[in-house]
Structure formats: C-alpha cells, structure tokens
Amino acid sequence: MTGSKTDKIEIITLRDLHFAQSFALATEVFVHGSSLHKALGVTLLEYCDYLRPSFAAMVDEGLSTVAVDSSGEVMGCLIWADFFNHRYSSQKTPDKFKPLVALTEALTAKYTRSFARGEGMLADMAAVAQTAAGQGLYQRMRLAAEAHARTRGFRFILSELSSVRTLHVLLNKMGHKAVAEIAFAQFEHEGKRPFAAIDSPPSLILSECML
C-alpha cells in the first residue's frame, strides 16, 4: 500500500526552529481565508504587527503544535493557549481589531465554566498549507495537542469556531459540543454591526470537549 503524503508529515511541539514559518502561514491563511478578518479589511502587514506579540506568547506556553514534512517545511500549525491566560489577556488592541476582540470577549462572557491555570486549553488558531489540505492534517494536529494536554493535566479543550469546515470536524466528527454562540447579524460594536454580512456560518461558536 502506498502511503499518503501526510504519512511523511511529523507533528511536533512548536518551538523557535519553526516559529517564523508557522507565523507566516497562520497570518496568510487568516488574512485571506477568515471571514472575520476580511469583514474588517485587515491587511497582512496590519495583522502581522498586531498578532506577533500574542502569537509568541502562546507559543511560549509550549502547547502549540506544528506539522513538518520531510524537507523541514511547515505544512500546518495549531496554536493553543491556556484559557485562563486568554480570558484575562491585557494586550492593547489597535482600533481596527477592536470589533474582533469585542466579539470574542462577548462569546467568552457567555461561557459559564471557570478555570484556574492549567485546566482549560483553547485552540486559538489553526492553519494548514494548501498543498496539505484535505488530508486530515488538522485532525492529526488536534489529536496530538490533546494528547499532550492530558499529560499536562488539562481537563477541557475549547475552540472558537468561525468556519463551516472546523464546525463540521469538531461538532460532527470529534465529539465536541457547542457551549456558547454569538450571531454575526446581531453583534454590535460601537453602534455598528461589523460582521452582519457573514452568513456561512451565521455565528461564532465556542465548543468544549472534556479530556
């Protein structure tokens, strides 16, 4: 039997060696593929400047995973953070990104479970290279990270879902359940509805899975 391309891809903890490639892939995917970022008209340069400090801080937590092929090229990354750190972040937000931050804060506010550090792990962002799409790499990265989370003593996995694909994978295939939801058409920020045009999916969902 001939192995698939993903058989030659290794899933490892994201460290400094693959930081630059992972950051470049994640920012590219989100600027051009995220309906939320496109609704705000975010440019790649703006997003890189905004994301770099928090991306580095999350990677430093040692929870994130990266998929690397036999040549050392990054095929995907999954960036995780301790949910406690995410909920109580004090990062300064540029005006352009304030609607996005307000949206995620509103979603988090609807979640009633509370955690101490080291109890809940949040999948903050995921990116897969186009050349590796459709081969189950996203699920492989998640399973690897969840196994690592168990060894660290985490009890719950949470994810913010804003794409039809991730909704399908997590809720229908991996047994996660939706625990909070914000409809894009009804979300207001400073008297405006910045995400009202997004209809697929029609809402941002927070999902949960017990480890």
XYZ file of N, CA and C in Angstrom:
633
model
N 0.856 -1.202 0.000
C 0.000 0.000 0.000
C 0.882 1.239 0.000
N 0.559 2.149 -0.870
C 1.312 3.409 -0.944
C 0.843 4.349 0.137
N 1.768 4.925 0.892
C 1.411 5.845 1.960
C 0.935 7.175 1.416
N 0.095 7.855 2.208
C -0.371 9.188 1.815
C 0.705 10.211 2.115
N 0.531 11.414 1.604
C 1.501 12.473 1.854
C 1.595 12.796 3.334
N 0.490 12.684 4.050
C 0.521 13.022 5.473
C 1.308 12.000 6.276
N 1.548 10.788 5.737
C 2.366 9.807 6.440
C 3.794 10.319 6.630
N 4.226 11.233 5.772
C 5.587 11.753 5.820
C 5.660 13.079 6.575
N 4.551 13.466 7.193
C 4.499 14.711 7.949
C 4.517 14.398 9.438
N 5.447 15.020 10.145
C 5.593 14.796 11.584
C 4.891 15.904 12.359
N 4.168 15.534 13.401
C 3.501 16.503 14.273
C 4.335 16.641 15.536
N 4.842 17.838 15.786
C 5.711 18.078 16.936
C 5.297 19.364 17.643
N 5.829 19.558 18.832
C 5.580 20.802 19.562
C 6.248 21.957 18.833
N 5.548 23.067 18.716
C 6.082 24.234 18.016
C 7.122 24.940 18.875
N 8.327 25.035 18.347
C 9.436 25.710 19.022
C 10.013 26.789 18.106
N 11.103 27.399 18.551
C 11.707 28.516 17.813
C 12.089 28.152 16.386
N 12.530 26.906 16.174
C 13.005 26.495 14.854
C 11.952 26.704 13.780
N 10.688 26.474 14.094
C 9.608 26.576 13.110
C 8.679 27.766 13.358
N 9.108 28.672 14.224
C 8.249 29.814 14.569
C 7.970 30.696 13.355
N 8.995 31.098 12.648
C 8.827 32.049 11.538
C 7.922 31.484 10.450
N 8.151 30.229 10.064
C 7.314 29.615 9.032
C 5.864 29.482 9.498
N 5.687 29.112 10.769
C 4.331 28.940 11.303
C 3.603 30.272 11.365
N 4.308 31.301 11.786
C 3.702 32.636 11.864
C 3.300 33.125 10.473
N 4.172 32.916 9.506
C 3.873 33.343 8.133
C 2.667 32.601 7.583
N 2.600 31.297 7.828
C 1.471 30.501 7.338
C 0.173 30.928 8.012
N 0.190 31.082 9.336
C -1.027 31.430 10.065
C -1.567 32.794 9.652
N -0.705 33.777 9.532
C -1.170 35.117 9.167
C -1.701 35.142 7.737
N -1.051 34.447 6.850
C -1.503 34.386 5.457
C -2.884 33.733 5.363
N -3.051 32.617 6.045
C -4.321 31.884 5.996
C -5.458 32.715 6.583
N -5.204 33.386 7.705
C -6.281 34.128 8.352
C -6.639 35.403 7.601
N -5.679 36.109 7.072
C -5.991 37.340 6.337
C -6.791 37.044 5.080
N -6.431 35.968 4.383
C -7.085 35.668 3.109
C -8.235 34.666 3.232
N -8.327 33.954 4.366
C -9.351 32.934 4.481
C -10.398 33.147 5.554
N -10.113 34.007 6.533
C -11.059 34.211 7.629
C -12.119 35.244 7.249
N -13.384 34.863 7.369
C -14.467 35.796 7.053
C -14.465 36.989 8.010
N -14.037 36.783 9.244
C -13.983 37.867 10.223
C -12.936 38.903 9.835
N -11.763 38.440 9.458
C -10.689 39.360 9.087
C -11.000 40.079 7.772
N -11.618 39.363 6.847
C -11.984 40.001 5.579
C -13.069 41.051 5.789
N -13.986 40.808 6.729
C -15.041 41.784 7.011
C -14.469 43.096 7.546
N -13.348 43.016 8.244
C -12.714 44.216 8.800
C -11.704 44.840 7.843
N -11.446 44.188 6.706
C -10.494 44.721 5.742
C -9.067 44.703 6.243
N -8.723 43.684 7.011
C -7.386 43.600 7.606
C -6.356 43.227 6.544
N -5.247 43.966 6.497
C -4.154 43.644 5.576
C -3.162 42.716 6.266
N -2.329 42.075 5.467
C -1.343 41.152 6.020
C -0.374 41.871 6.941
N 0.082 43.041 6.552
C 1.029 43.800 7.380
C 0.390 44.195 8.706
N -0.852 44.661 8.656
C -1.555 45.034 9.888
C -1.698 43.843 10.822
N -2.044 42.717 10.246
C -2.270 41.539 11.076
C -0.962 41.024 11.682
N 0.097 41.050 10.906
C 1.395 40.618 11.421
C 1.822 41.480 12.604
N 1.684 42.787 12.469
C 2.067 43.701 13.546
C 1.230 43.473 14.798
N -0.058 43.231 14.594
C -0.969 43.034 15.725
C -0.762 41.677 16.393
N -0.612 40.634 15.594
C -0.607 39.279 16.127
C 0.708 38.859 16.757
N 1.827 39.384 16.275
C 3.129 38.841 16.667
C 3.330 38.700 18.182
N 3.019 39.713 19.011
C 3.265 39.548 20.459
C 2.447 38.418 21.084
N 1.154 38.339 20.753
C 0.316 37.296 21.359
C 0.648 35.923 20.790
N 1.005 35.860 19.518
C 1.405 34.590 18.903
C 2.639 34.045 19.609
N 3.623 34.912 19.824
C 4.847 34.497 20.505
C 4.559 34.051 21.937
N 3.669 34.769 22.608
C 3.334 34.425 23.994
C 2.653 33.063 24.063
N 1.757 32.781 23.110
C 1.084 31.482 23.102
C 2.056 30.352 22.803
N 2.941 30.562 21.842
C 3.936 29.537 21.518
C 4.827 29.266 22.727
N 5.155 30.309 23.478
C 5.996 30.146 24.669
C 5.335 29.271 25.739
N 4.011 29.134 25.691
C 3.330 28.276 26.664
C 3.636 26.796 26.441
N 4.143 26.464 25.249
C 4.549 25.089 24.981
C 3.427 24.135 24.656
N 2.264 24.654 24.276
C 1.099 23.821 23.984
C 0.832 23.665 22.490
N 1.413 24.518 21.676
C 1.099 24.555 20.245
C 1.829 23.455 19.476
N 1.221 23.056 18.354
C 1.802 22.007 17.530
C 2.064 22.515 16.121
N 3.011 21.850 15.456
C 3.352 22.194 14.081
C 3.528 20.905 13.293
N 3.099 20.929 12.038
C 3.236 19.784 11.142
C 4.365 20.083 10.154
N 5.370 19.229 10.138
C 6.567 19.468 9.332
C 6.806 18.293 8.397
N 7.058 18.583 7.104
C 7.314 17.491 6.168
C 8.784 17.084 6.200
N 9.142 16.114 5.378
C 10.489 15.541 5.415
C 11.577 16.526 5.017
N 11.204 17.610 4.333
C 12.181 18.619 3.935
C 12.306 19.745 4.965
N 11.485 19.675 6.024
C 11.531 20.704 7.058
C 10.555 21.840 6.838
N 9.713 21.711 5.806
C 8.744 22.778 5.524
C 7.502 22.605 6.388
N 7.007 23.724 6.915
C 5.815 23.700 7.751
C 4.574 23.539 6.881
N 3.793 22.492 7.173
C 2.575 22.204 6.441
C 1.317 22.641 7.195
N 1.483 22.895 8.482
C 0.333 23.309 9.281
C 0.772 23.671 10.683
N -0.060 24.423 11.365
C 0.205 24.737 12.763
C -1.122 24.920 13.485
N -1.102 24.605 14.763
C -2.274 24.743 15.616
C -1.811 25.419 16.897
N -2.301 26.643 17.103
C -1.820 27.480 18.196
C -2.787 27.416 19.370
N -2.252 26.990 20.511
C -3.054 26.799 21.712
C -2.627 27.769 22.801
N -3.559 28.032 23.709
C -3.258 28.869 24.869
C -4.032 28.350 26.065
N -3.473 28.548 27.235
C -4.217 28.280 28.455
C -5.416 29.226 28.470
N -6.606 28.688 28.631
C -7.814 29.507 28.565
C -7.809 30.611 29.616
N -7.200 30.364 30.752
C -7.098 31.384 31.799
C -6.343 32.598 31.272
N -5.232 32.383 30.578
C -4.444 33.486 30.028
C -5.214 34.221 28.942
N -5.981 33.467 28.137
C -6.784 34.069 27.068
C -7.871 34.968 27.652
N -8.547 34.477 28.673
C -9.663 35.225 29.259
C -9.196 36.509 29.921
N -8.009 36.502 30.493
C -7.531 37.663 31.247
C -6.368 38.365 30.554
N -6.353 38.317 29.238
C -5.308 38.994 28.469
C -5.412 40.512 28.620
N -4.244 41.167 28.680
C -4.214 42.624 28.829
C -3.572 43.301 27.621
N -3.474 42.584 26.502
C -2.850 43.148 25.306
C -3.628 44.362 24.799
N -2.905 45.420 24.449
C -3.515 46.618 23.887
C -4.003 46.322 22.468
N -5.207 46.797 22.149
C -5.829 46.468 20.869
C -5.906 47.686 19.957
N -5.322 47.626 18.750
C -5.495 48.708 17.768
C -6.964 48.848 17.382
N -7.364 50.042 16.982
C -8.779 50.311 16.688
C -9.375 49.334 15.677
N -8.606 48.990 14.657
C -9.142 48.139 13.597
C -9.547 46.758 14.113
N -8.885 46.296 15.142
C -9.137 44.947 15.652
C -10.094 44.931 16.838
N -10.538 46.101 17.288
C -11.416 46.149 18.456
C -12.740 45.415 18.254
N -13.371 45.473 17.073
C -14.602 44.689 16.898
C -14.371 43.191 17.052
N -13.240 42.701 16.560
C -12.926 41.281 16.663
C -12.690 40.864 18.115
N -11.946 41.689 18.846
C -11.687 41.404 20.257
C -12.989 41.467 21.052
N -13.828 42.461 20.751
C -15.116 42.587 21.449
C -16.008 41.381 21.179
N -15.953 40.856 19.955
C -16.742 39.678 19.603
C -16.302 38.459 20.416
N -15.009 38.219 20.479
C -14.526 37.054 21.222
C -14.748 37.226 22.727
N -14.662 38.457 23.215
C -14.944 38.704 24.630
C -16.415 38.447 24.950
N -17.295 38.845 24.029
C -18.726 38.602 24.227
C -19.021 37.102 24.228
N -18.321 36.366 23.367
C -18.501 34.916 23.325
C -18.020 34.279 24.627
N -16.843 34.684 25.077
C -16.282 34.143 26.313
C -17.173 34.449 27.507
N -17.790 35.633 27.505
C -18.657 36.040 28.615
C -19.876 35.128 28.739
N -20.266 34.492 27.636
C -21.419 33.583 27.668
C -21.055 32.199 28.215
N -19.776 31.941 28.356
C -19.312 30.646 28.835
C -19.247 30.680 30.354
N -19.968 29.803 30.989
C -20.149 29.899 32.441
C -19.111 29.125 33.249
N -18.410 28.186 32.625
C -17.437 27.404 33.385
C -16.198 28.254 33.667
N -15.668 28.171 34.854
C -14.457 28.913 35.209
C -13.295 27.953 35.414
N -12.100 28.427 35.092
C -10.905 27.598 35.183
C -9.804 28.313 35.944
N -8.994 27.524 36.629
C -7.711 28.012 37.106
C -6.694 27.756 35.995
N -5.500 28.277 36.142
C -4.454 27.989 35.153
C -4.216 26.482 35.079
N -4.018 26.011 33.837
C -3.701 24.600 33.658
C -4.890 23.673 33.609
N -6.116 24.209 33.526
C -7.307 23.359 33.489
C -8.005 23.350 32.130
N -8.064 24.500 31.469
C -8.732 24.596 30.172
C -7.768 25.074 29.095
N -7.757 24.402 27.946
C -6.849 24.754 26.856
C -7.664 25.201 25.647
N -7.326 26.366 25.102
C -8.062 26.949 23.978
C -7.279 26.837 22.687
N -7.929 26.293 21.653
C -7.355 26.309 20.305
C -7.618 27.689 19.725
N -6.602 28.518 19.693
C -6.774 29.917 19.292
C -6.802 30.085 17.781
N -5.935 29.382 17.065
C -5.921 29.486 15.611
C -5.257 28.257 14.997
N -5.737 27.906 13.807
C -5.186 26.765 13.079
C -4.981 27.152 11.626
N -3.927 26.609 11.030
C -3.656 26.895 9.623
C -3.035 25.666 8.980
N -3.492 25.352 7.775
C -2.950 24.241 7.001
C -2.582 24.767 5.616
N -1.387 24.416 5.148
C -0.949 24.843 3.819
C -1.854 24.240 2.751
N -2.054 24.976 1.673
C -2.926 24.488 0.596
C -2.464 23.146 0.050
N -1.169 22.928 0.009
C -0.631 21.683 -0.540
C -0.934 20.470 0.349
N -1.344 20.723 1.593
C -1.655 19.618 2.509
C -3.140 19.570 2.867
N -3.947 20.400 2.215
C -5.376 20.467 2.535
C -6.093 19.178 2.140
N -7.135 18.847 2.911
C -7.973 17.705 2.585
C -7.383 16.352 2.904
N -6.330 16.314 3.714
C -5.667 15.048 4.025
C -5.739 14.693 5.515
N -6.606 15.395 6.263
C -6.773 15.078 7.672
C -5.715 15.633 8.588
N -4.922 16.573 8.088
C -3.820 17.101 8.887
C -4.320 17.901 10.088
N -5.400 18.644 9.904
C -5.962 19.425 11.005
C -6.337 18.506 12.171
N -7.002 17.407 11.875
C -7.397 16.476 12.925
C -6.187 15.835 13.583
N -5.170 15.514 12.815
C -3.949 14.940 13.376
C -3.298 15.916 14.354
N -3.236 17.180 13.988
C -2.637 18.172 14.875
C -3.440 18.315 16.157
N -4.747 18.310 16.033
C -5.601 18.426 17.221
C -5.412 17.238 18.149
N -5.407 16.032 17.603
C -5.258 14.837 18.426
C -3.914 14.816 19.142
N -2.867 15.257 18.452
C -1.540 15.306 19.064
C -1.512 16.314 20.210
N -2.123 17.475 19.981
C -2.139 18.510 21.016
C -2.987 18.090 22.206
N -4.100 17.422 21.939
C -4.964 16.977 23.035
C -4.283 15.904 23.878
N -3.525 15.024 23.233
C -2.774 14.017 23.983
C -1.735 14.687 24.876
N -1.076 15.725 24.335
C -0.091 16.473 25.120
C -0.771 17.193 26.280
N -1.957 17.718 26.032
C -2.689 18.443 27.079
C -3.006 17.533 28.258
N -3.349 16.288 27.965
C -3.640 15.336 29.045
C -2.423 15.134 29.940
N -1.254 15.060 29.319
C -0.046 14.856 30.120
C 0.276 16.071 30.971
N -0.240 17.233 30.566
C -0.016 18.474 31.325
C -1.094 18.698 32.388
N -2.100 17.833 32.426
C -3.131 17.943 33.448
C -4.339 18.769 33.069
N -4.465 19.191 31.810
C -5.644 19.938 31.387
C -6.865 19.025 31.394
N -8.030 19.602 31.703
C -9.267 18.825 31.807
C -10.240 19.087 30.667
N -10.125 20.282 30.039
C -11.065 20.662 28.984
C -10.326 21.287 27.801
N -10.875 21.041 26.617
C -10.417 21.657 25.373
C -11.527 22.566 24.869
N -11.163 23.803 24.521
C -12.143 24.746 23.974
C -11.650 25.275 22.630
N -12.605 25.638 21.771
C -12.261 26.155 20.443
C -13.264 27.217 20.026
N -12.766 28.288 19.410
C -13.629 29.305 18.808
C -13.779 28.964 17.337
N -15.002 28.688 16.916
C -15.259 28.177 15.573
C -15.951 29.226 14.708
N -15.290 29.598 13.617
C -15.869 30.608 12.726
C -15.900 30.155 11.272
N -15.589 28.880 11.028
C -15.652 28.369 9.655
C -16.510 27.117 9.608
N -17.147 26.904 8.480
C -18.012 25.742 8.293
C -17.213 24.452 8.441
N -15.995 24.447 7.933
C -15.175 23.230 7.964
C -14.825 22.816 9.391
N -14.354 23.766 10.203
C -13.979 23.413 11.578
C -15.205 23.051 12.412
N -16.331 23.706 12.139
C -17.574 23.344 12.816
C -17.920 21.876 12.549
N -17.820 21.494 11.299
C -18.160 20.118 10.921
C -17.209 19.116 11.575
N -15.916 19.397 11.519
C -14.924 18.466 12.063
C -15.100 18.288 13.567
N -15.222 19.399 14.290
C -15.258 19.304 15.745
C -16.609 18.834 16.287
N -17.694 19.388 15.770
C -19.005 19.051 16.321
C -19.542 17.724 15.799
N -19.248 17.401 14.545
C -19.810 16.188 13.949
C -18.868 14.986 13.963
N -17.560 15.236 13.961
C -16.606 14.130 13.877
C -15.865 13.862 15.183
N -15.566 14.914 15.940
C -14.678 14.748 17.096
C -15.402 14.862 18.438
N -16.719 14.964 18.409
C -17.484 14.877 19.637
C -17.496 16.103 20.526
N -17.108 17.256 20.004
C -17.190 18.475 20.794
C -18.644 18.962 20.831
N -18.967 19.772 21.824
C -20.317 20.331 21.889
C -20.251 21.855 21.941
N -21.245 22.494 21.332
C -21.322 23.959 21.356
C -21.812 24.410 22.726
N -21.076 25.366 23.326
C -21.434 25.819 24.673
C -21.720 27.321 24.733
N -21.425 28.049 23.676
C -21.737 29.484 23.607
C -21.771 29.898 22.145
N -22.578 30.922 21.832
C -22.756 31.323 20.440
C -23.105 32.806 20.353
N -22.523 33.481 19.353
C -22.849 34.871 19.053
C -23.225 34.960 17.576
N -24.433 35.393 17.270
C -24.868 35.553 15.881
C -24.218 36.797 15.285
N -23.589 36.647 14.134
C -22.908 37.775 13.491
C -23.878 38.906 13.161
N -25.068 38.559 12.713
C -26.032 39.571 12.282
C -26.506 40.448 13.441
N -26.395 39.938 14.656
C -26.911 40.683 15.810
C -25.821 41.322 16.661
N -24.578 40.984 16.403
C -23.492 41.531 17.210
C -23.251 43.000 16.873
N -23.229 43.846 17.872
C -22.995 45.282 17.689
C -21.729 45.720 18.417
N -21.023 46.627 17.772
C -19.842 47.237 18.388
C -19.824 48.714 18.045
N -19.916 49.526 19.072
C -19.935 50.988 18.902
C -20.998 51.429 17.900
N -22.179 50.843 18.032
C -23.317 51.227 17.197
C -23.334 50.642 15.799
N -22.386 49.781 15.482
C -22.315 49.178 14.152
C -22.373 47.650 14.262
N -22.680 47.017 13.132
C -22.693 45.556 13.058
C -21.646 45.127 12.028
N -20.371 45.055 12.468
C -19.269 44.859 11.516
C -19.241 43.500 10.827
N -19.926 42.499 11.398
C -19.873 41.156 10.826
C -21.226 40.689 10.282
N -22.146 41.622 10.103
C -23.513 41.277 9.709
C -23.592 40.591 8.350
N -22.633 40.837 7.472
C -22.678 40.256 6.126
C -22.243 38.796 6.097
N -21.677 38.311 7.188
C -21.206 36.923 7.226
C -22.394 35.987 7.480
N -22.601 35.035 6.576
C -23.735 34.118 6.745
C -23.346 32.645 6.656
N -22.068 32.357 6.511
C -21.632 30.963 6.415
C -20.300 30.761 7.140
N -20.384 30.335 8.388
C -21.569 30.074 9.200
C -22.157 31.388 9.715
N -23.361 31.388 10.249
C -24.003 32.634 10.663
C -23.604 33.122 12.056
N -22.724 32.364 12.738
C -22.381 32.740 14.103
C -20.996 32.240 14.482
N -20.463 32.826 15.549
C -19.217 32.369 16.159
C -19.592 31.448 17.316
N -19.012 30.274 17.356
C -19.362 29.270 18.357
C -18.150 28.903 19.198
N -18.370 28.768 20.480
C -17.366 28.219 21.371
C -17.731 26.770 21.649
N -16.801 25.877 21.362
C -17.046 24.448 21.595
C -16.192 23.955 22.752
N -16.649 22.847 23.335
C -15.975 22.295 24.512
C -15.891 20.782 24.403
N -14.803 20.242 24.909
C -14.646 18.796 24.986
C -13.876 18.452 26.257
N -14.403 17.498 27.009
C -13.718 17.072 28.228
C -12.649 16.026 27.865
N -11.455 16.217 28.424
C -10.372 15.281 28.155
C -10.468 14.057 29.071
